[in-house]
Amino acid sequence: MAEGTETPLPRPISKIKITVRSQYDQLKKTQQYNLEIFRQQPLQEISGAFGDLGTLLPILIAYTNESHAGIDLNSTLMFTGLFNILSGMIFGVPLPVQPMKAIAAVALSRQFNKEEVASAGLFVAAVIGLLTVTGLLTWLNRRIPIPVIKGIQVGVGLSLFSYAGKVLSQSEDYSWEFFDMHNLVVFFAFLGLLASFTFRRAPTALILLFAGILIALPNLLRDPSLLGIGRPHAFVPPFRSFLNEGIAAGLGQIPLTTLNSIIAVSALSADLLPDVPAPTPTSMGFSVTAMNLIGCWFGSMPVCHGSGGLAAQYRFGARSGASVIFLGLIKFVLGLFGGPLAKQVFQEFPKAILGIMIFAAALEIANVGNTLNTTRARDLEEGKNGIATATDGRSKALEPGEELTQEMRSRRWTVMFITAGGILASKNDAIGFIAGMLCHCSYELHDRYVAGRSQREGTIRLSEEEDRASQNEAH
């Protein structure tokens, strides 16, 4: 071989090298985008970072109850902070790191210990990882109709409205008198939310956060020993916990994570930030799997991404991964040095402000339903005369390129609202999903029946005309 000539790499190694380089280039572009957005609107990004507190704080407070501590608070803050930082750097969108709500509901009601909560998180991680590796998540994302996905998002939003009311009414200071302190805080916080509709660049969540801390400050100053170094400790849950508590709490979480934390998040990211590459369901599946396979061994709370949290952070100003990177740094430092302080802040934070923040998140995600029959829906594009037309064949009643009729619009709204209504009525995403799919399939069966009957009638008419023609020839 002549000197100075390069030896060509084997084909598999060459492909790996190209893939690694493209991933590195994409990661570099993501960091440039994060930095650029943060420089343009630092207060909005910081404000958006705290938009998801309404989902995080109530469950975190309940988990760390002295009588049945189901998680290690220091580990949870450190690991979820680390996951916030990594997700912001990798995806470049304000992806939340939220508690797995179905696991939390079972764990809190049955007073699970750390080993039992960890078992449930690891069980869900294993199942989601299997669905991701086998490609079933991608298959589901392609097959599930857009009205059903939108219905899941709207259903989550309506559920959050209900949850906001519950949080507001659970305050110890709650009363029916308007001039009660709790009600005055709710009133002014709500006025601040309404003002944010006009003044979009105002850091509403940041203002509400500082207001909540100021209200809680007198109670925080009672105990001076609130700082200390956090040291996460690894443990292995007993096998019986996987077989009993792990499966019992994890089974209800799997459809919730698959639909709301993976498929709906990917769709919502594309809706809210159309100019930023949306995370794919596959990448979301790997992310959820990795977070729990790493953190649960140290007593960290089982976590996932959620469409409600994404909507909340977007609503309060977040437009890039910089917001969750900022949040992650704060959580990591709190977990490392101030676990007791964080716990005290969480427990003393006013429910009046927390409820308004949840209300704002609900409003943002429920509003996604407005785009169902517009070109912002993933299965529609702008056709002739500005009329929305189909881009794919998810619905056999609507072929690619076909314009939406009024009947089709009505059908899509019906499927979406049946899905949302099923979630709201049953408080279960899986039941709402099944209801929406059954509604969608019933419309398709009706169309097939009508098409088959028309075809049969056309065949009969054609045969009758042929008979008449042959009789005329015979005469």
mmCIF file of C-alpha atoms in Angstrom, residues 122-314:
data_model
loop_
_atom_site.group_PDB
_atom_site.id
_atom_site.type_symbol
_atom_site.label_atom_id
_atom_site.label_comp_id
_atom_site.label_asym_id
_atom_site.label_seq_id
_atom_site.Cartn_x
_atom_site.Cartn_y
_atom_site.Cartn_z
ATOM 1 C CA LEU A 122 -37.938 -0.684 38.684
ATOM 2 C CA PHE A 123 -40.810 -2.876 37.444
ATOM 3 C CA VAL A 124 -42.241 -0.054 35.309
ATOM 4 C CA ALA A 125 -38.754 0.812 34.015
ATOM 5 C CA ALA A 126 -38.216 -2.797 32.908
ATOM 6 C CA VAL A 127 -41.555 -2.952 31.046
ATOM 7 C CA ILE A 128 -41.094 0.459 29.348
ATOM 8 C CA GLY A 129 -37.554 -0.536 28.378
ATOM 9 C CA LEU A 130 -38.873 -3.733 26.779
ATOM 10 C CA LEU A 131 -41.541 -1.823 24.826
ATOM 11 C CA THR A 132 -38.895 0.637 23.634
ATOM 12 C CA VAL A 133 -36.292 -1.917 22.569
ATOM 13 C CA THR A 134 -38.825 -4.030 20.679
ATOM 14 C CA GLY A 135 -40.144 -0.978 18.769
ATOM 15 C CA LEU A 136 -43.679 -1.315 20.161
ATOM 16 C CA LEU A 137 -43.652 2.296 21.350
ATOM 17 C CA THR A 138 -42.946 3.531 17.825
ATOM 18 C CA TRP A 139 -45.655 1.245 16.465
ATOM 19 C CA LEU A 140 -48.185 2.556 18.991
ATOM 20 C CA ASN A 141 -47.298 6.171 18.193
ATOM 21 C CA ARG A 142 -47.959 5.557 14.492
ATOM 22 C CA ARG A 143 -51.215 3.687 15.050
ATOM 23 C CA ILE A 144 -52.947 5.769 17.711
ATOM 24 C CA PRO A 145 -55.216 8.389 16.057
ATOM 25 C CA ILE A 146 -54.426 12.044 16.731
ATOM 26 C CA PRO A 147 -57.897 12.762 18.254
ATOM 27 C CA VAL A 148 -57.199 10.082 20.885
ATOM 28 C CA ILE A 149 -53.773 11.565 21.696
ATOM 29 C CA LYS A 150 -55.313 15.041 21.930
ATOM 30 C CA GLY A 151 -58.059 13.579 24.117
ATOM 31 C CA ILE A 152 -55.453 12.208 26.526
ATOM 32 C CA GLN A 153 -53.881 15.669 26.763
ATOM 33 C CA VAL A 154 -57.236 17.407 27.292
ATOM 34 C CA GLY A 155 -58.233 14.751 29.835
ATOM 35 C CA VAL A 156 -55.042 15.351 31.802
ATOM 36 C CA GLY A 157 -55.755 19.083 31.709
ATOM 37 C CA LEU A 158 -59.321 18.655 33.002
ATOM 38 C CA SER A 159 -58.058 16.316 35.735
ATOM 39 C CA LEU A 160 -55.547 18.967 36.780
ATOM 40 C CA PHE A 161 -58.367 21.527 37.073
ATOM 41 C CA SER A 162 -60.099 19.178 39.502
ATOM 42 C CA TYR A 163 -56.854 18.560 41.371
ATOM 43 C CA ALA A 164 -56.212 22.316 41.648
ATOM 44 C CA GLY A 165 -59.581 22.749 43.340
ATOM 45 C CA LYS A 166 -58.778 19.912 45.721
ATOM 46 C CA VAL A 167 -55.425 21.464 46.689
ATOM 47 C CA LEU A 168 -57.040 24.883 47.214
ATOM 48 C CA SER A 169 -59.774 23.476 49.460
ATOM 49 C CA GLN A 170 -57.387 21.343 51.537
ATOM 50 C CA SER A 171 -55.590 24.315 53.085
ATOM 51 C CA GLU A 172 -55.772 24.464 56.872
ATOM 52 C CA ASP A 173 -56.690 28.155 56.558
ATOM 53 C CA TYR A 174 -59.533 27.493 54.133
ATOM 54 C CA SER A 175 -62.896 29.122 54.877
ATOM 55 C CA TRP A 176 -65.855 30.455 52.936
ATOM 56 C CA GLU A 177 -65.263 34.069 54.012
ATOM 57 C CA PHE A 178 -63.804 36.115 51.173
ATOM 58 C CA PHE A 179 -61.587 38.272 53.415
ATOM 59 C CA ASP A 180 -59.953 35.213 54.941
ATOM 60 C CA MET A 181 -56.148 35.329 54.332
ATOM 61 C CA HIS A 182 -56.143 32.114 52.286
ATOM 62 C CA ASN A 183 -58.871 33.368 49.969
ATOM 63 C CA LEU A 184 -57.152 36.734 49.535
ATOM 64 C CA VAL A 185 -53.925 34.973 48.514
ATOM 65 C CA VAL A 186 -55.886 32.847 46.026
ATOM 66 C CA PHE A 187 -57.613 35.953 44.642
ATOM 67 C CA PHE A 188 -54.429 37.956 44.079
ATOM 68 C CA ALA A 189 -52.537 34.935 42.721
ATOM 69 C CA PHE A 190 -55.375 34.404 40.241
ATOM 70 C CA LEU A 191 -55.246 38.067 39.223
ATOM 71 C CA GLY A 192 -51.522 37.607 38.613
ATOM 72 C CA LEU A 193 -52.294 34.607 36.393
ATOM 73 C CA LEU A 194 -54.823 36.641 34.386
ATOM 74 C CA ALA A 195 -52.295 39.471 34.020
ATOM 75 C CA SER A 196 -49.801 36.998 32.570
ATOM 76 C CA PHE A 197 -52.136 36.505 29.573
ATOM 77 C CA THR A 198 -51.398 40.116 28.594
ATOM 78 C CA PHE A 199 -47.830 40.403 29.901
ATOM 79 C CA ARG A 200 -46.458 37.163 28.496
ATOM 80 C CA ARG A 201 -42.855 37.996 29.297
ATOM 81 C CA ALA A 202 -43.534 38.519 33.003
ATOM 82 C CA PRO A 203 -41.932 35.735 35.122
ATOM 83 C CA THR A 204 -45.231 34.757 36.773
ATOM 84 C CA ALA A 205 -44.101 31.453 38.298
ATOM 85 C CA LEU A 206 -40.990 33.091 39.764
ATOM 86 C CA ILE A 207 -43.113 35.816 41.385
ATOM 87 C CA LEU A 208 -45.526 33.218 42.800
ATOM 88 C CA LEU A 209 -42.616 31.118 44.085
ATOM 89 C CA PHE A 210 -41.017 34.025 45.938
ATOM 90 C CA ALA A 211 -44.398 35.056 47.322
ATOM 91 C CA GLY A 212 -44.948 31.529 48.623
ATOM 92 C CA ILE A 213 -41.508 31.393 50.250
ATOM 93 C CA LEU A 214 -42.048 34.793 51.904
ATOM 94 C CA ILE A 215 -45.366 33.608 53.341
ATOM 95 C CA ALA A 216 -43.723 30.398 54.609
ATOM 96 C CA LEU A 217 -40.583 32.174 55.891
ATOM 97 C CA PRO A 218 -41.689 32.695 59.540
ATOM 98 C CA ASN A 219 -42.167 28.941 59.944
ATOM 99 C CA LEU A 220 -38.848 28.164 58.220
ATOM 100 C CA LEU A 221 -36.859 30.234 60.737
ATOM 101 C CA ARG A 222 -37.965 28.156 63.708
ATOM 102 C CA ASP A 223 -35.369 25.409 63.218
ATOM 103 C CA PRO A 224 -31.752 26.547 62.634
ATOM 104 C CA SER A 225 -30.410 23.028 61.921
ATOM 105 C CA LEU A 226 -31.793 22.648 58.401
ATOM 106 C CA LEU A 227 -28.492 22.206 56.540
ATOM 107 C CA GLY A 228 -26.439 19.011 56.184
ATOM 108 C CA ILE A 229 -24.572 16.918 53.651
ATOM 109 C CA GLY A 230 -26.785 14.410 51.868
ATOM 110 C CA ARG A 231 -25.309 10.941 51.285
ATOM 111 C CA PRO A 232 -27.397 8.613 49.098
ATOM 112 C CA HIS A 233 -27.169 4.945 50.047
ATOM 113 C CA ALA A 234 -27.789 2.119 47.593
ATOM 114 C CA PHE A 235 -29.934 -0.893 48.504
ATOM 115 C CA VAL A 236 -31.452 -3.919 46.782
ATOM 116 C CA PRO A 237 -35.206 -4.427 47.315
ATOM 117 C CA PRO A 238 -36.164 -7.983 48.364
ATOM 118 C CA PHE A 239 -37.512 -10.196 45.593
ATOM 119 C CA ARG A 240 -40.909 -10.516 47.302
ATOM 120 C CA SER A 241 -41.339 -6.715 46.940
ATOM 121 C CA PHE A 242 -41.079 -7.059 43.159
ATOM 122 C CA LEU A 243 -43.650 -9.868 43.078
ATOM 123 C CA ASN A 244 -46.136 -8.200 45.411
ATOM 124 C CA GLU A 245 -45.950 -4.432 45.857
ATOM 125 C CA GLY A 246 -43.911 -3.789 42.700
ATOM 126 C CA ILE A 247 -46.432 -5.380 40.340
ATOM 127 C CA ALA A 248 -49.464 -4.138 42.293
ATOM 128 C CA ALA A 249 -48.413 -0.483 42.071
ATOM 129 C CA GLY A 250 -46.616 -0.713 38.719
ATOM 130 C CA LEU A 251 -49.365 -2.251 36.572
ATOM 131 C CA GLY A 252 -51.544 0.861 36.795
ATOM 132 C CA GLN A 253 -48.590 3.092 35.966
ATOM 133 C CA ILE A 254 -47.596 1.403 32.685
ATOM 134 C CA PRO A 255 -50.464 2.716 30.496
ATOM 135 C CA LEU A 256 -50.200 6.139 32.170
ATOM 136 C CA THR A 257 -46.473 6.367 31.420
ATOM 137 C CA THR A 258 -46.843 5.003 27.875
ATOM 138 C CA LEU A 259 -49.672 7.335 26.885
ATOM 139 C CA ASN A 260 -49.138 10.528 28.886
ATOM 140 C CA SER A 261 -45.412 10.489 29.631
ATOM 141 C CA ILE A 262 -44.128 9.258 26.280
ATOM 142 C CA ILE A 263 -46.563 9.484 23.355
ATOM 143 C CA ALA A 264 -48.480 12.580 24.543
ATOM 144 C CA VAL A 265 -45.279 14.378 25.587
ATOM 145 C CA SER A 266 -43.744 13.866 22.167
ATOM 146 C CA ALA A 267 -46.900 15.196 20.490
ATOM 147 C CA LEU A 268 -47.261 18.133 22.885
ATOM 148 C CA SER A 269 -43.641 19.176 22.401
ATOM 149 C CA ALA A 270 -44.247 19.328 18.645
ATOM 150 C CA ASP A 271 -47.423 21.383 19.227
ATOM 151 C CA LEU A 272 -45.933 23.904 21.655
ATOM 152 C CA LEU A 273 -42.458 24.225 20.105
ATOM 153 C CA PRO A 274 -42.881 23.496 16.374
ATOM 154 C CA ASP A 275 -39.489 25.045 15.517
ATOM 155 C CA VAL A 276 -37.567 22.715 17.860
ATOM 156 C CA PRO A 277 -37.038 19.000 17.057
ATOM 157 C CA ALA A 278 -39.502 17.117 19.266
ATOM 158 C CA PRO A 279 -38.257 14.155 21.327
ATOM 159 C CA THR A 280 -39.315 10.881 19.721
ATOM 160 C CA PRO A 281 -41.362 8.308 21.664
ATOM 161 C CA THR A 282 -38.352 5.962 21.471
ATOM 162 C CA SER A 283 -36.028 8.513 23.087
ATOM 163 C CA MET A 284 -38.672 9.232 25.737
ATOM 164 C CA GLY A 285 -38.952 5.516 26.467
ATOM 165 C CA PHE A 286 -35.204 5.151 26.908
ATOM 166 C CA SER A 287 -35.137 8.255 29.101
ATOM 167 C CA VAL A 288 -37.865 6.996 31.465
ATOM 168 C CA THR A 289 -36.189 3.591 31.651
ATOM 169 C CA ALA A 290 -32.739 5.011 32.429
ATOM 170 C CA MET A 291 -33.966 7.462 35.076
ATOM 171 C CA ASN A 292 -35.622 4.757 37.132
ATOM 172 C CA LEU A 293 -33.030 2.037 36.601
ATOM 173 C CA ILE A 294 -30.462 4.470 38.037
ATOM 174 C CA GLY A 295 -32.306 6.361 40.769
ATOM 175 C CA CYS A 296 -34.604 3.787 42.349
ATOM 176 C CA TRP A 297 -31.679 1.761 43.777
ATOM 177 C CA PHE A 298 -30.866 4.796 45.964
ATOM 178 C CA GLY A 299 -34.380 5.466 47.245
ATOM 179 C CA SER A 300 -35.169 8.113 44.645
ATOM 180 C CA MET A 301 -38.817 8.645 43.771
ATOM 181 C CA PRO A 302 -39.996 6.793 40.602
ATOM 182 C CA VAL A 303 -40.191 9.460 37.905
ATOM 183 C CA CYS A 304 -41.214 10.025 34.295
ATOM 184 C CA HIS A 305 -41.829 12.904 31.900
ATOM 185 C CA GLY A 306 -45.352 14.309 31.706
ATOM 186 C CA SER A 307 -47.391 16.406 29.304
ATOM 187 C CA GLY A 308 -48.917 18.382 32.179
ATOM 188 C CA GLY A 309 -45.500 19.405 33.455
ATOM 189 C CA LEU A 310 -44.317 20.369 29.984
ATOM 190 C CA ALA A 311 -47.418 22.522 29.496
ATOM 191 C CA ALA A 312 -46.912 24.152 32.913
ATOM 192 C CA GLN A 313 -43.282 25.045 32.275
ATOM 193 C CA TYR A 314 -44.137 26.360 28.815
#
